[in-house]
PDB file of C-alpha atoms in Angstrom:
ATOM      1  CA  MET I   1       8.909   1.281 -10.497  1.00 68.00           C
ATOM      2  CA  ARG I   2       5.500   2.853 -10.272  1.00 66.00           C
ATOM      3  CA  ILE I   3       2.778   1.476 -12.521  1.00 73.00           C
ATOM      4  CA  THR I   4       0.035   3.830 -11.306  1.00 69.00           C
ATOM      5  CA  LEU I   5      -1.860   6.827 -12.709  1.00 69.00           C
ATOM      6  CA  GLY I   6      -0.525   9.070  -9.942  1.00 63.00           C
ATOM      7  CA  ALA I   7       2.003   9.117  -7.128  1.00 66.00           C
ATOM      8  CA  PRO I   8       1.118   7.649  -3.733  1.00 63.00           C
ATOM      9  CA  ARG I   9      -0.674  10.006  -1.369  1.00 66.00           C
ATOM     10  CA  PHE I  10       1.768   9.130   1.431  1.00 58.00           C
ATOM     11  CA  ARG I  11       5.479   9.572   1.895  1.00 73.00           C
ATOM     12  CA  LEU I  12       7.645   6.681   0.734  1.00 60.00           C
ATOM     13  CA  THR I  13      10.773   5.542   2.568  1.00 65.00           C
ATOM     14  CA  TYR I  14      12.394   4.746  -0.746  1.00 55.00           C
ATOM     15  CA  GLN I  15      12.953   6.472  -4.054  1.00 67.00           C
ATOM     16  CA  LEU I  16      10.849   5.540  -7.100  1.00 67.00           C
ATOM     17  CA  ARG I  17      13.291   5.657  -9.979  1.00 66.00           C
ATOM     18  CA  HIS I  18      10.900   4.812 -12.858  1.00 66.00           C
ATOM     19  CA  VAL I  19       7.317   5.154 -13.891  1.00 70.00           C
ATOM     20  CA  VAL I  20       5.869   2.791 -16.479  1.00 80.00           C
ATOM     21  CA  ARG I  21       2.668   4.594 -17.420  1.00 83.00           C
ATOM     22  CA  GLU I  22       1.819   1.963 -19.985  1.00 88.00           C
ATOM     23  CA  LEU I  23       1.090  -0.457 -17.107  1.00 84.00           C
ATOM     24  CA  ALA I  24      -1.214   1.980 -15.352  1.00 86.00           C
ATOM     25  CA  PRO I  25      -4.940   1.500 -15.858  1.00 89.00           C
ATOM     26  CA  ARG I  26      -6.746   4.188 -17.825  1.00 89.00           C
ATOM     27  CA  ARG I  27      -9.062   6.665 -16.146  1.00 86.00           C
ATOM     28  CA  GLU I  28     -11.984   5.540 -18.379  1.00 91.00           C
ATOM     29  CA  TYR I  29     -12.338   2.313 -16.430  1.00 87.00           C
ATOM     30  CA  PHE I  30     -10.431   3.040 -13.239  1.00 81.00           C
ATOM     31  CA  SER I  31     -13.528   3.163 -11.027  1.00 85.00           C
ATOM     32  CA  LYS I  32     -15.459   0.355 -12.754  1.00 91.00           C
ATOM     33  CA  PRO I  33     -16.358  -2.813 -10.846  1.00 92.00           C
ATOM     34  CA  LEU I  34     -13.639  -5.451 -10.769  1.00 91.00           C
ATOM     35  CA  PRO I  35     -14.952  -7.589 -13.661  1.00 95.00           C
ATOM     36  CA  GLU I  36     -15.238  -4.653 -16.045  1.00 96.00           C
ATOM     37  CA  PHE I  37     -11.907  -3.205 -14.850  1.00 90.00           C
ATOM     38  CA  THR I  38     -10.161  -6.511 -15.347  1.00 95.00           C
ATOM     39  CA  SER I  39     -11.538  -6.969 -18.870  1.00 97.00           C
ATOM     40  CA  ALA I  40     -10.597  -3.424 -19.950  1.00 96.00           C
ATOM     41  CA  TYR I  41      -7.131  -3.608 -18.338  1.00 92.00           C
ATOM     42  CA  ARG I  42      -6.311  -6.997 -19.872  1.00 97.00           C
ATOM     43  CA  ALA I  43      -7.460  -5.665 -23.284  1.00 97.00           C
ATOM     44  CA  ASP I  44      -4.934  -2.787 -22.836  1.00 95.00           C
ATOM     45  CA  LEU I  45      -2.208  -5.309 -21.960  1.00 95.00           C
ATOM     46  CA  ASP I  46      -3.143  -7.441 -25.005  1.00 98.00           C
ATOM     47  CA  ARG I  47      -2.789  -4.337 -27.231  1.00 96.00           C
ATOM     48  CA  LEU I  48       0.674  -3.619 -25.833  1.00 95.00           C
ATOM     49  CA  GLY I  49       1.732  -7.248 -25.983  1.00 97.00           C
ATOM     50  CA  ALA I  50       4.160  -9.241 -23.888  1.00 95.00           C
ATOM     51  CA  THR I  51       7.024  -8.717 -26.336  1.00 96.00           C
ATOM     52  CA  TRP I  52       6.769  -4.917 -26.219  1.00 94.00           C
ATOM     53  CA  LEU I  53       6.328  -4.918 -22.434  1.00 92.00           C
ATOM     54  CA  ALA I  54       9.301  -7.218 -21.932  1.00 91.00           C
ATOM     55  CA  ALA I  55      11.467  -4.905 -24.048  1.00 93.00           C
ATOM     56  CA  ARG I  56      10.284  -1.849 -22.083  1.00 90.00           C
ATOM     57  CA  LEU I  57      11.085  -3.510 -18.744  1.00 86.00           C
ATOM     58  CA  GLN I  58      14.388  -4.815 -20.082  1.00 90.00           C
ATOM     59  CA  GLU I  59      15.319  -1.254 -21.093  1.00 89.00           C
ATOM     60  CA  ILE I  60      14.768  -0.107 -17.493  1.00 81.00           C
ATOM     61  CA  ALA I  61      16.704  -3.058 -16.087  1.00 83.00           C
ATOM     62  CA  GLU I  62      19.641  -2.264 -18.346  1.00 87.00           C
ATOM     63  CA  ALA I  63      19.552   1.418 -17.492  1.00 84.00           C
ATOM     64  CA  GLU I  64      19.635   0.547 -13.807  1.00 71.00           C
ATOM     65  CA  MET I  65      22.126  -2.311 -14.280  1.00 78.00           C
ATOM     66  CA  GLU I  66      19.739  -4.368 -12.143  1.00 70.00           C
ATOM     67  CA  HIS I  67      17.864  -7.435 -13.267  1.00 75.00           C
ATOM     68  CA  ARG I  68      15.427  -7.314 -10.357  1.00 72.00           C
ATOM     69  CA  LEU I  69      12.441  -5.015 -10.975  1.00 71.00           C
ATOM     70  CA  VAL I  70       9.561  -4.349  -8.618  1.00 66.00           C
ATOM     71  CA  LEU I  71       6.204  -3.233  -9.981  1.00 67.00           C
ATOM     72  CA  LEU I  72       4.437  -0.997  -7.476  1.00 62.00           C
ATOM     73  CA  CYS I  73       0.940   0.097  -6.870  1.00 64.00           C
ATOM     74  CA  PHE I  74      -0.229   1.398  -3.513  1.00 57.00           C
ATOM     75  CA  GLU I  75      -3.370  -0.433  -2.442  1.00 61.00           C
ATOM     76  CA  ASP I  76      -3.322  -2.094   0.962  1.00 58.00           C
ATOM     77  CA  LEU I  77      -3.931  -5.711   0.031  1.00 56.00           C
ATOM     78  CA  MET I  78      -4.042  -6.719   3.657  1.00 63.00           C
ATOM     79  CA  ASP I  79      -7.554  -5.218   3.414  1.00 62.00           C
ATOM     80  CA  PRO I  80      -9.699  -7.945   1.751  1.00 66.00           C
ATOM     81  CA  ALA I  81     -11.969  -5.283   0.226  1.00 64.00           C
ATOM     82  CA  GLN I  82      -9.107  -3.924  -1.857  1.00 62.00           C
ATOM     83  CA  TRP I  83      -7.571  -5.255  -5.050  1.00 64.00           C
ATOM     84  CA  CYS I  84      -4.948  -3.976  -7.439  1.00 77.00           C
ATOM     85  CA  HIS I  85      -4.089  -3.949 -11.100  1.00 75.00           C
ATOM     86  CA  ARG I  86      -0.591  -5.234 -10.357  1.00 80.00           C
ATOM     87  CA  ARG I  87      -2.068  -8.610  -9.501  1.00 84.00           C
ATOM     88  CA  ILE I  88      -4.196  -8.524 -12.655  1.00 88.00           C
ATOM     89  CA  PHE I  89      -1.015  -7.814 -14.638  1.00 88.00           C
ATOM     90  CA  ALA I  90       0.729 -10.745 -12.932  1.00 88.00           C
ATOM     91  CA  LYS I  91      -2.088 -13.076 -13.891  1.00 93.00           C
ATOM     92  CA  TRP I  92      -2.118 -11.756 -17.482  1.00 94.00           C
ATOM     93  CA  TRP I  93       1.681 -12.154 -17.729  1.00 91.00           C
ATOM     94  CA  LYS I  94       1.482 -15.745 -16.564  1.00 94.00           C
ATOM     95  CA  ASP I  95      -1.396 -16.486 -18.975  1.00 97.00           C
ATOM     96  CA  VAL I  96       0.469 -14.996 -21.926  1.00 95.00           C
ATOM     97  CA  THR I  97       4.084 -15.995 -21.213  1.00 94.00           C
ATOM     98  CA  GLY I  98       3.845 -18.810 -18.729  1.00 94.00           C
ATOM     99  CA  ASP I  99       6.202 -16.917 -16.428  1.00 88.00           C
ATOM    100  CA  GLU I 100       5.151 -16.141 -12.885  1.00 86.00           C
ATOM    101  CA  VAL I 101       5.411 -12.666 -11.384  1.00 80.00           C
ATOM    102  CA  ARG I 102       6.148 -13.239  -7.736  1.00 78.00           C
ATOM    103  CA  GLU I 103       4.375 -11.275  -4.989  1.00 70.00           C
ATOM    104  CA  LEU I 104       6.614  -9.630  -2.394  1.00 64.00           C
ATOM    105  CA  GLY I 105       5.377  -8.692   1.007  1.00 63.00           C
ATOM    106  CA  PRO I 106       2.918  -9.983   3.537  1.00 57.00           C
ATOM    107  CA  LEU I 107       0.708 -11.774   1.003  1.00 52.00           C
ATOM    108  CA  ALA I 108       3.483 -13.946  -0.359  1.00 50.00           C
ATOM    109  CA  ASP I 109       4.061 -17.346   1.231  1.00 55.00           C
ATOM    110  CA  ARG I 110       7.630 -16.214   1.755  1.00 51.00           C
ATOM    111  CA  TYR I 111       9.645 -13.181   0.839  1.00 42.00           C
ATOM    112  CA  GLU I 112      11.326 -13.910  -2.398  1.00 47.00           C
ATOM    113  CA  GLN I 113      12.960 -11.760  -5.025  1.00 43.00           C
ATOM    114  CA  GLY I 114      12.883 -13.059  -8.544  1.00 45.00           C
ATOM    115  CA  THR I 115      13.107 -11.722 -12.029  1.00 46.00           C
ATOM    116  CA  LEU I 116      10.231 -10.859 -14.352  1.00 46.00           C
ATOM    117  CA  MET I 117      12.012 -12.033 -17.474  1.00 47.00           C
TER     118      MET I 117
END
């Protein structure tokens, strides 16, 4: 599921079935430096709350009859100069719930599919 303000600027080899706009950063702070961005984004997540977000994601999981959800943004994290809000969300989720959001792809120690809830 896409958690970005807009769609990717490149063609995907898979279908994005859901958009969770609530997890997208707001335009007001989108281009701010990382510390300001992180603070504003985490404040947005705090306002939504883990309980509400868990229910929203559970709703999608049930609609898809699939317990494995993948949160997508489209930065190339192989480039050390780039960062993404998905990783900020993962840190916030762990801080608030104690549950880890696993990273899939080349940055993970190993490819592993888990569940968010």
